[in-house]
């Protein structure tokens, strides 16, 4: 059982929910963590049990980053919207830096999320 973090920018939340629903059976075998708003959407839309952290702008990104730094997260699925400026961009960069630094399986879109899930 892997520990997987889930997060998505606002314009990518529907896409993450659709991906989670399509992969519900496989995801249900893992321990899932998500930022607040994304977690609520995934829990409702894909009917998956998960632990909700704070909303991204309120520290959820930092909580996921801390989990990575502490070795408590095996993979991160973060559906990124590259076309929209994010008000908490510094937090997002910190999370992606930690995922890279700690060599965490890291997906930024549906194609890489499929590859990460297949690797687990």
mmCIF file of N, CA and C in Angstrom:
data_model
loop_
_atom_site.group_PDB
_atom_site.id
_atom_site.type_symbol
_atom_site.label_atom_id
_atom_site.label_comp_id
_atom_site.label_asym_id
_atom_site.label_seq_id
_atom_site.Cartn_x
_atom_site.Cartn_y
_atom_site.Cartn_z
ATOM 1 N N UNK A 1 0.844 -1.178 0.000
ATOM 2 C CA UNK A 1 0.000 0.000 0.000
ATOM 3 C C UNK A 1 0.889 1.240 0.000
ATOM 4 N N UNK A 2 0.689 2.090 -0.982
ATOM 5 C CA UNK A 2 1.457 3.329 -1.089
ATOM 6 C C UNK A 2 0.669 4.476 -0.472
ATOM 7 N N UNK A 3 1.389 5.508 -0.105
ATOM 8 C CA UNK A 3 0.774 6.735 0.423
ATOM 9 C C UNK A 3 0.856 7.777 -0.685
ATOM 10 N N UNK A 4 -0.309 8.207 -1.171
ATOM 11 C CA UNK A 4 -0.382 9.073 -2.348
ATOM 12 C C UNK A 4 -1.023 10.404 -1.974
ATOM 13 N N UNK A 5 -0.386 11.503 -2.371
ATOM 14 C CA UNK A 5 -0.939 12.840 -2.200
ATOM 15 C C UNK A 5 -1.658 13.263 -3.468
ATOM 16 N N UNK A 6 -2.802 13.899 -3.306
ATOM 17 C CA UNK A 6 -3.594 14.382 -4.437
ATOM 18 C C UNK A 6 -3.859 15.872 -4.278
ATOM 19 N N UNK A 7 -3.632 16.616 -5.341
ATOM 20 C CA UNK A 7 -3.907 18.049 -5.347
ATOM 21 C C UNK A 7 -4.115 18.482 -6.796
ATOM 22 N N UNK A 8 -4.931 19.504 -6.986
ATOM 23 C CA UNK A 8 -5.166 20.030 -8.334
ATOM 24 C C UNK A 8 -5.499 21.512 -8.257
ATOM 25 N N UNK A 9 -4.993 22.251 -9.204
ATOM 26 C CA UNK A 9 -5.398 23.650 -9.322
ATOM 27 C C UNK A 9 -6.888 23.703 -9.664
ATOM 28 N N UNK A 10 -7.520 24.830 -9.401
ATOM 29 C CA UNK A 10 -8.973 24.954 -9.570
ATOM 30 C C UNK A 10 -9.465 24.493 -10.938
ATOM 31 N N UNK A 11 -8.804 24.929 -12.000
ATOM 32 C CA UNK A 11 -9.255 24.571 -13.348
ATOM 33 C C UNK A 11 -8.931 23.132 -13.734
ATOM 34 N N UNK A 12 -8.259 22.406 -12.856
ATOM 35 C CA UNK A 12 -7.905 21.005 -13.119
ATOM 36 C C UNK A 12 -8.587 20.034 -12.156
ATOM 37 N N UNK A 13 -9.394 20.545 -11.232
ATOM 38 C CA UNK A 13 -10.046 19.672 -10.246
ATOM 39 C C UNK A 13 -11.001 18.678 -10.908
ATOM 40 N N UNK A 14 -11.793 19.120 -11.874
ATOM 41 C CA UNK A 14 -12.710 18.201 -12.564
ATOM 42 C C UNK A 14 -11.929 17.075 -13.251
ATOM 43 N N UNK A 15 -10.792 17.415 -13.841
ATOM 44 C CA UNK A 15 -9.970 16.417 -14.520
ATOM 45 C C UNK A 15 -9.394 15.403 -13.520
ATOM 46 N N UNK A 16 -8.971 15.882 -12.358
ATOM 47 C CA UNK A 16 -8.444 14.971 -11.343
ATOM 48 C C UNK A 16 -9.545 14.061 -10.816
ATOM 49 N N UNK A 17 -10.730 14.599 -10.599
ATOM 50 C CA UNK A 17 -11.856 13.777 -10.135
ATOM 51 C C UNK A 17 -12.176 12.696 -11.172
ATOM 52 N N UNK A 18 -12.198 13.070 -12.438
ATOM 53 C CA UNK A 18 -12.480 12.093 -13.502
ATOM 54 C C UNK A 18 -11.400 11.016 -13.536
ATOM 55 N N UNK A 19 -10.135 11.405 -13.372
ATOM 56 C CA UNK A 19 -9.041 10.428 -13.340
ATOM 57 C C UNK A 19 -9.178 9.500 -12.131
ATOM 58 N N UNK A 20 -9.484 10.081 -10.981
ATOM 59 C CA UNK A 20 -9.637 9.276 -9.764
ATOM 60 C C UNK A 20 -10.807 8.307 -9.893
ATOM 61 N N UNK A 21 -11.888 8.743 -10.490
ATOM 62 C CA UNK A 21 -13.047 7.865 -10.691
ATOM 63 C C UNK A 21 -12.689 6.720 -11.648
ATOM 64 N N UNK A 22 -11.975 7.039 -12.710
ATOM 65 C CA UNK A 22 -11.565 6.008 -13.670
ATOM 66 C C UNK A 22 -10.590 5.006 -13.046
ATOM 67 N N UNK A 23 -9.863 5.436 -12.020
ATOM 68 C CA UNK A 23 -8.872 4.582 -11.361
ATOM 69 C C UNK A 23 -9.264 4.247 -9.923
ATOM 70 N N UNK A 24 -10.553 4.320 -9.648
ATOM 71 C CA UNK A 24 -11.062 4.151 -8.287
ATOM 72 C C UNK A 24 -10.600 2.841 -7.642
ATOM 73 N N UNK A 25 -10.733 1.741 -8.345
ATOM 74 C CA UNK A 25 -10.368 0.446 -7.767
ATOM 75 C C UNK A 25 -8.896 0.401 -7.375
ATOM 76 N N UNK A 26 -8.035 0.889 -8.235
ATOM 77 C CA UNK A 26 -6.590 0.879 -7.935
ATOM 78 C C UNK A 26 -6.260 1.852 -6.822
ATOM 79 N N UNK A 27 -6.859 3.038 -6.845
ATOM 80 C CA UNK A 27 -6.580 4.034 -5.820
ATOM 81 C C UNK A 27 -7.095 3.594 -4.448
ATOM 82 N N UNK A 28 -8.191 2.860 -4.420
ATOM 83 C CA UNK A 28 -8.772 2.443 -3.140
ATOM 84 C C UNK A 28 -7.859 1.488 -2.375
ATOM 85 N N UNK A 29 -6.867 0.930 -3.018
ATOM 86 C CA UNK A 29 -5.911 0.020 -2.366
ATOM 87 C C UNK A 29 -4.771 0.769 -1.680
ATOM 88 N N UNK A 30 -4.769 2.100 -1.809
ATOM 89 C CA UNK A 30 -3.688 2.911 -1.266
ATOM 90 C C UNK A 30 -4.221 3.879 -0.219
ATOM 91 N N UNK A 31 -3.308 4.451 0.543
ATOM 92 C CA UNK A 31 -3.646 5.476 1.531
ATOM 93 C C UNK A 31 -3.568 6.828 0.820
ATOM 94 N N UNK A 32 -4.673 7.547 0.795
ATOM 95 C CA UNK A 32 -4.754 8.797 0.039
ATOM 96 C C UNK A 32 -4.811 10.004 0.966
ATOM 97 N N UNK A 33 -4.081 11.025 0.597
ATOM 98 C CA UNK A 33 -4.054 12.312 1.289
ATOM 99 C C UNK A 33 -4.318 13.376 0.235
ATOM 100 N N UNK A 34 -5.035 14.430 0.596
ATOM 101 C CA UNK A 34 -5.325 15.483 -0.381
ATOM 102 C C UNK A 34 -5.491 16.827 0.306
ATOM 103 N N UNK A 35 -5.215 17.878 -0.448
ATOM 104 C CA UNK A 35 -5.506 19.206 0.065
ATOM 105 C C UNK A 35 -7.020 19.338 0.201
ATOM 106 N N UNK A 36 -7.464 20.262 1.027
ATOM 107 C CA UNK A 36 -8.858 20.356 1.435
ATOM 108 C C UNK A 36 -9.907 20.357 0.351
ATOM 109 N N UNK A 37 -9.871 21.326 -0.525
ATOM 110 C CA UNK A 37 -10.897 21.431 -1.564
ATOM 111 C C UNK A 37 -10.804 20.282 -2.547
ATOM 112 N N UNK A 38 -9.595 19.975 -2.989
ATOM 113 C CA UNK A 38 -9.399 18.849 -3.906
ATOM 114 C C UNK A 38 -9.869 17.561 -3.255
ATOM 115 N N UNK A 39 -9.519 17.354 -1.992
ATOM 116 C CA UNK A 39 -9.917 16.144 -1.278
ATOM 117 C C UNK A 39 -11.420 15.986 -1.194
ATOM 118 N N UNK A 40 -12.121 17.072 -0.926
ATOM 119 C CA UNK A 40 -13.581 17.005 -0.875
ATOM 120 C C UNK A 40 -14.180 16.631 -2.215
ATOM 121 N N UNK A 41 -13.629 17.214 -3.269
ATOM 122 C CA UNK A 41 -14.131 16.913 -4.614
ATOM 123 C C UNK A 41 -13.862 15.464 -4.993
ATOM 124 N N UNK A 42 -12.660 14.950 -4.684
ATOM 125 C CA UNK A 42 -12.303 13.565 -5.026
ATOM 126 C C UNK A 42 -13.131 12.584 -4.181
ATOM 127 N N UNK A 43 -13.274 12.869 -2.901
ATOM 128 C CA UNK A 43 -14.046 11.983 -2.021
ATOM 129 C C UNK A 43 -15.484 11.865 -2.510
ATOM 130 N N UNK A 44 -16.086 12.984 -2.859
ATOM 131 C CA UNK A 44 -17.479 12.982 -3.328
ATOM 132 C C UNK A 44 -17.611 12.407 -4.736
ATOM 133 N N UNK A 45 -16.768 12.879 -5.645
ATOM 134 C CA UNK A 45 -16.895 12.507 -7.051
ATOM 135 C C UNK A 45 -16.449 11.099 -7.376
ATOM 136 N N UNK A 46 -15.416 10.614 -6.679
ATOM 137 C CA UNK A 46 -14.886 9.280 -6.972
ATOM 138 C C UNK A 46 -15.225 8.282 -5.860
ATOM 139 N N UNK A 47 -15.886 8.760 -4.840
ATOM 140 C CA UNK A 47 -16.274 7.909 -3.700
ATOM 141 C C UNK A 47 -15.067 7.167 -3.129
ATOM 142 N N UNK A 48 -14.013 7.948 -2.842
ATOM 143 C CA UNK A 48 -12.785 7.379 -2.282
ATOM 144 C C UNK A 48 -12.564 7.900 -0.863
ATOM 145 N N UNK A 49 -12.102 7.022 0.002
ATOM 146 C CA UNK A 49 -11.731 7.427 1.355
ATOM 147 C C UNK A 49 -10.352 8.075 1.298
ATOM 148 N N UNK A 50 -10.214 9.223 1.942
ATOM 149 C CA UNK A 50 -8.937 9.910 1.973
ATOM 150 C C UNK A 50 -8.875 10.817 3.191
ATOM 151 N N UNK A 51 -7.680 11.255 3.504
ATOM 152 C CA UNK A 51 -7.478 12.213 4.584
ATOM 153 C C UNK A 51 -7.332 13.590 3.966
ATOM 154 N N UNK A 52 -8.199 14.508 4.407
ATOM 155 C CA UNK A 52 -8.150 15.873 3.889
ATOM 156 C C UNK A 52 -7.270 16.740 4.763
ATOM 157 N N UNK A 53 -6.363 17.454 4.126
ATOM 158 C CA UNK A 53 -5.506 18.417 4.793
ATOM 159 C C UNK A 53 -6.135 19.799 4.625
ATOM 160 N N UNK A 54 -5.413 20.832 4.954
ATOM 161 C CA UNK A 54 -5.911 22.191 4.743
ATOM 162 C C UNK A 54 -5.990 22.485 3.244
ATOM 163 N N UNK A 55 -6.769 23.472 2.889
ATOM 164 C CA UNK A 55 -6.818 23.936 1.506
ATOM 165 C C UNK A 55 -5.417 24.389 1.110
ATOM 166 N N UNK A 56 -5.089 24.262 -0.170
ATOM 167 C CA UNK A 56 -3.753 24.627 -0.644
ATOM 168 C C UNK A 56 -3.282 25.994 -0.185
ATOM 169 N N UNK A 57 -4.041 27.065 -0.450
ATOM 170 C CA UNK A 57 -3.595 28.406 -0.048
ATOM 171 C C UNK A 57 -3.484 28.592 1.465
ATOM 172 N N UNK A 58 -4.139 27.725 2.225
ATOM 173 C CA UNK A 58 -4.107 27.836 3.685
ATOM 174 C C UNK A 58 -3.070 26.908 4.328
ATOM 175 N N UNK A 59 -2.239 26.269 3.506
ATOM 176 C CA UNK A 59 -1.174 25.451 4.044
ATOM 177 C C UNK A 59 -1.189 24.000 3.623
ATOM 178 N N UNK A 60 -2.194 23.573 2.861
ATOM 179 C CA UNK A 60 -2.264 22.176 2.432
ATOM 180 C C UNK A 60 -1.078 21.751 1.579
ATOM 181 N N UNK A 61 -0.615 22.651 0.703
ATOM 182 C CA UNK A 61 0.577 22.347 -0.101
ATOM 183 C C UNK A 61 1.781 22.133 0.809
ATOM 184 N N UNK A 62 1.896 22.971 1.835
ATOM 185 C CA UNK A 62 3.010 22.856 2.780
ATOM 186 C C UNK A 62 2.909 21.559 3.585
ATOM 187 N N UNK A 63 1.681 21.160 3.939
ATOM 188 C CA UNK A 63 1.515 19.902 4.662
ATOM 189 C C UNK A 63 1.970 18.719 3.809
ATOM 190 N N UNK A 64 1.595 18.710 2.536
ATOM 191 C CA UNK A 64 2.051 17.644 1.645
ATOM 192 C C UNK A 64 3.573 17.681 1.502
ATOM 193 N N UNK A 65 4.137 18.876 1.395
ATOM 194 C CA UNK A 65 5.580 19.012 1.303
ATOM 195 C C UNK A 65 6.281 18.467 2.543
ATOM 196 N N UNK A 66 5.723 18.742 3.707
ATOM 197 C CA UNK A 66 6.304 18.222 4.948
ATOM 198 C C UNK A 66 6.231 16.698 4.965
ATOM 199 N N UNK A 67 5.135 16.143 4.491
ATOM 200 C CA UNK A 67 5.007 14.682 4.436
ATOM 201 C C UNK A 67 6.081 14.085 3.532
ATOM 202 N N UNK A 68 6.355 14.742 2.416
ATOM 203 C CA UNK A 68 7.402 14.271 1.513
ATOM 204 C C UNK A 68 8.755 14.331 2.222
ATOM 205 N N UNK A 69 9.056 15.463 2.857
ATOM 206 C CA UNK A 69 10.349 15.640 3.524
ATOM 207 C C UNK A 69 10.541 14.642 4.659
ATOM 208 N N UNK A 70 9.454 14.250 5.302
ATOM 209 C CA UNK A 70 9.520 13.301 6.421
ATOM 210 C C UNK A 70 9.431 11.850 5.967
ATOM 211 N N UNK A 71 9.343 11.614 4.660
ATOM 212 C CA UNK A 71 9.265 10.250 4.141
ATOM 213 C C UNK A 71 7.912 9.595 4.363
ATOM 214 N N UNK A 72 6.861 10.410 4.504
ATOM 215 C CA UNK A 72 5.524 9.863 4.767
ATOM 216 C C UNK A 72 4.614 9.884 3.541
ATOM 217 N N UNK A 73 5.164 10.193 2.373
ATOM 218 C CA UNK A 73 4.386 10.208 1.134
ATOM 219 C C UNK A 73 5.219 9.540 0.046
ATOM 220 N N UNK A 74 4.632 8.570 -0.637
ATOM 221 C CA UNK A 74 5.355 7.815 -1.659
ATOM 222 C C UNK A 74 5.198 8.397 -3.060
ATOM 223 N N UNK A 75 4.095 9.083 -3.295
ATOM 224 C CA UNK A 75 3.831 9.628 -4.628
ATOM 225 C C UNK A 75 2.956 10.870 -4.492
ATOM 226 N N UNK A 76 3.083 11.758 -5.457
ATOM 227 C CA UNK A 76 2.286 12.974 -5.485
ATOM 228 C C UNK A 76 1.664 13.114 -6.870
ATOM 229 N N UNK A 77 0.352 13.248 -6.902
ATOM 230 C CA UNK A 77 -0.378 13.515 -8.140
ATOM 231 C C UNK A 77 -0.903 14.944 -8.013
ATOM 232 N N UNK A 78 -0.351 15.841 -8.806
ATOM 233 C CA UNK A 78 -0.665 17.266 -8.721
ATOM 234 C C UNK A 78 -1.020 17.747 -10.119
ATOM 235 N N UNK A 79 -2.315 17.806 -10.418
ATOM 236 C CA UNK A 79 -2.756 18.277 -11.726
ATOM 237 C C UNK A 79 -2.599 19.794 -11.769
ATOM 238 N N UNK A 80 -1.599 20.229 -12.514
ATOM 239 C CA UNK A 80 -1.186 21.620 -12.575
ATOM 240 C C UNK A 80 -1.866 22.328 -13.739
ATOM 241 N N UNK A 81 -2.291 23.565 -13.501
ATOM 242 C CA UNK A 81 -2.817 24.410 -14.567
ATOM 243 C C UNK A 81 -1.712 25.388 -14.968
ATOM 244 N N UNK A 82 -1.004 25.121 -16.069
ATOM 245 C CA UNK A 82 0.124 25.983 -16.444
ATOM 246 C C UNK A 82 -0.288 27.311 -17.063
ATOM 247 N N UNK A 83 -1.582 27.506 -17.308
ATOM 248 C CA UNK A 83 -2.033 28.723 -17.993
ATOM 249 C C UNK A 83 -2.640 29.769 -17.062
ATOM 250 N N UNK A 84 -2.738 29.459 -15.776
ATOM 251 C CA UNK A 84 -3.357 30.385 -14.830
ATOM 252 C C UNK A 84 -2.376 30.720 -13.712
ATOM 253 N N UNK A 85 -2.200 32.009 -13.453
ATOM 254 C CA UNK A 85 -1.348 32.436 -12.342
ATOM 255 C C UNK A 85 -2.016 32.041 -11.028
ATOM 256 N N UNK A 86 -1.216 31.547 -10.101
ATOM 257 C CA UNK A 86 -1.728 31.107 -8.809
ATOM 258 C C UNK A 86 -1.277 32.089 -7.724
ATOM 259 N N UNK A 87 -2.191 32.521 -6.867
ATOM 260 C CA UNK A 87 -1.807 33.494 -5.839
ATOM 261 C C UNK A 87 -0.816 32.941 -4.813
ATOM 262 N N UNK A 88 -0.782 31.643 -4.646
ATOM 263 C CA UNK A 88 0.166 31.036 -3.697
ATOM 264 C C UNK A 88 1.253 30.266 -4.449
ATOM 265 N N UNK A 89 1.756 30.880 -5.512
ATOM 266 C CA UNK A 89 2.749 30.245 -6.383
ATOM 267 C C UNK A 89 4.012 29.819 -5.635
ATOM 268 N N UNK A 90 4.405 30.577 -4.637
ATOM 269 C CA UNK A 90 5.606 30.239 -3.869
ATOM 270 C C UNK A 90 5.420 28.899 -3.169
ATOM 271 N N UNK A 91 4.234 28.653 -2.615
ATOM 272 C CA UNK A 91 3.950 27.379 -1.946
ATOM 273 C C UNK A 91 3.975 26.225 -2.941
ATOM 274 N N UNK A 92 3.426 26.458 -4.117
ATOM 275 C CA UNK A 92 3.384 25.433 -5.160
ATOM 276 C C UNK A 92 4.808 25.073 -5.596
ATOM 277 N N UNK A 93 5.628 26.088 -5.782
ATOM 278 C CA UNK A 93 7.029 25.843 -6.162
ATOM 279 C C UNK A 93 7.760 25.074 -5.071
ATOM 280 N N UNK A 94 7.464 25.386 -3.820
ATOM 281 C CA UNK A 94 8.103 24.665 -2.713
ATOM 282 C C UNK A 94 7.708 23.189 -2.735
ATOM 283 N N UNK A 95 6.433 22.913 -2.992
ATOM 284 C CA UNK A 95 5.964 21.528 -3.047
ATOM 285 C C UNK A 95 6.625 20.772 -4.200
ATOM 286 N N UNK A 96 6.676 21.368 -5.366
ATOM 287 C CA UNK A 96 7.291 20.682 -6.505
ATOM 288 C C UNK A 96 8.803 20.517 -6.298
ATOM 289 N N UNK A 97 9.427 21.499 -5.632
ATOM 290 C CA UNK A 97 10.862 21.381 -5.328
ATOM 291 C C UNK A 97 11.107 20.217 -4.383
ATOM 292 N N UNK A 98 10.279 20.071 -3.350
ATOM 293 C CA UNK A 98 10.458 18.971 -2.400
ATOM 294 C C UNK A 98 10.220 17.615 -3.060
ATOM 295 N N UNK A 99 9.206 17.532 -3.916
ATOM 296 C CA UNK A 99 8.947 16.271 -4.621
ATOM 297 C C UNK A 99 10.145 15.898 -5.483
ATOM 298 N N UNK A 100 10.767 16.885 -6.100
ATOM 299 C CA UNK A 100 11.953 16.640 -6.930
ATOM 300 C C UNK A 100 13.159 16.296 -6.061
ATOM 301 N N UNK A 101 13.386 17.083 -5.020
ATOM 302 C CA UNK A 101 14.535 16.887 -4.143
ATOM 303 C C UNK A 101 14.545 15.505 -3.502
ATOM 304 N N UNK A 102 13.370 15.046 -3.059
ATOM 305 C CA UNK A 102 13.277 13.759 -2.367
ATOM 306 C C UNK A 102 12.945 12.597 -3.303
ATOM 307 N N UNK A 103 13.084 12.837 -4.603
ATOM 308 C CA UNK A 103 12.935 11.772 -5.592
ATOM 309 C C UNK A 103 11.596 11.042 -5.451
ATOM 310 N N UNK A 104 10.539 11.817 -5.263
ATOM 311 C CA UNK A 104 9.190 11.278 -5.084
ATOM 312 C C UNK A 104 8.553 11.044 -6.448
ATOM 313 N N UNK A 105 7.855 9.934 -6.598
ATOM 314 C CA UNK A 105 7.058 9.743 -7.818
ATOM 315 C C UNK A 105 6.116 10.939 -7.912
ATOM 316 N N UNK A 106 6.110 11.616 -9.059
ATOM 317 C CA UNK A 106 5.438 12.907 -9.151
ATOM 318 C C UNK A 106 4.754 13.046 -10.506
ATOM 319 N N UNK A 107 3.448 13.203 -10.492
ATOM 320 C CA UNK A 107 2.659 13.352 -11.719
ATOM 321 C C UNK A 107 2.052 14.746 -11.775
ATOM 322 N N UNK A 108 2.066 15.348 -12.961
ATOM 323 C CA UNK A 108 1.503 16.693 -13.117
ATOM 324 C C UNK A 108 0.308 16.733 -14.067
ATOM 325 N N UNK A 109 -0.032 15.581 -14.667
ATOM 326 C CA UNK A 109 -1.165 15.524 -15.583
ATOM 327 C C UNK A 109 -1.651 14.068 -15.660
ATOM 328 N N UNK A 110 -2.685 13.849 -16.456
ATOM 329 C CA UNK A 110 -3.283 12.517 -16.538
ATOM 330 C C UNK A 110 -2.296 11.445 -17.036
ATOM 331 N N UNK A 111 -1.507 11.772 -18.038
ATOM 332 C CA UNK A 111 -0.569 10.784 -18.592
ATOM 333 C C UNK A 111 0.464 10.356 -17.553
ATOM 334 N N UNK A 112 1.044 11.333 -16.840
ATOM 335 C CA UNK A 112 2.036 10.960 -15.841
ATOM 336 C C UNK A 112 1.384 10.333 -14.614
ATOM 337 N N UNK A 113 0.148 10.716 -14.307
ATOM 338 C CA UNK A 113 -0.570 10.081 -13.186
ATOM 339 C C UNK A 113 -0.822 8.598 -13.496
ATOM 340 N N UNK A 114 -1.162 8.302 -14.732
ATOM 341 C CA UNK A 114 -1.333 6.905 -15.125
ATOM 342 C C UNK A 114 -0.032 6.128 -14.949
ATOM 343 N N UNK A 115 1.083 6.744 -15.323
ATOM 344 C CA UNK A 115 2.390 6.083 -15.199
ATOM 345 C C UNK A 115 2.764 5.882 -13.735
ATOM 346 N N UNK A 116 2.528 6.876 -12.906
ATOM 347 C CA UNK A 116 2.830 6.757 -11.472
ATOM 348 C C UNK A 116 1.984 5.659 -10.852
ATOM 349 N N UNK A 117 0.715 5.637 -11.146
ATOM 350 C CA UNK A 117 -0.173 4.613 -10.579
ATOM 351 C C UNK A 117 0.243 3.223 -11.033
ATOM 352 N N UNK A 118 0.661 3.094 -12.268
ATOM 353 C CA UNK A 118 1.115 1.801 -12.781
ATOM 354 C C UNK A 118 2.407 1.352 -12.091
ATOM 355 N N UNK A 119 3.228 2.313 -11.677
ATOM 356 C CA UNK A 119 4.500 1.991 -11.027
ATOM 357 C C UNK A 119 4.328 1.561 -9.578
ATOM 358 N N UNK A 120 3.197 1.873 -8.996
ATOM 359 C CA UNK A 120 3.011 1.565 -7.566
ATOM 360 C C UNK A 120 2.623 0.123 -7.354
#
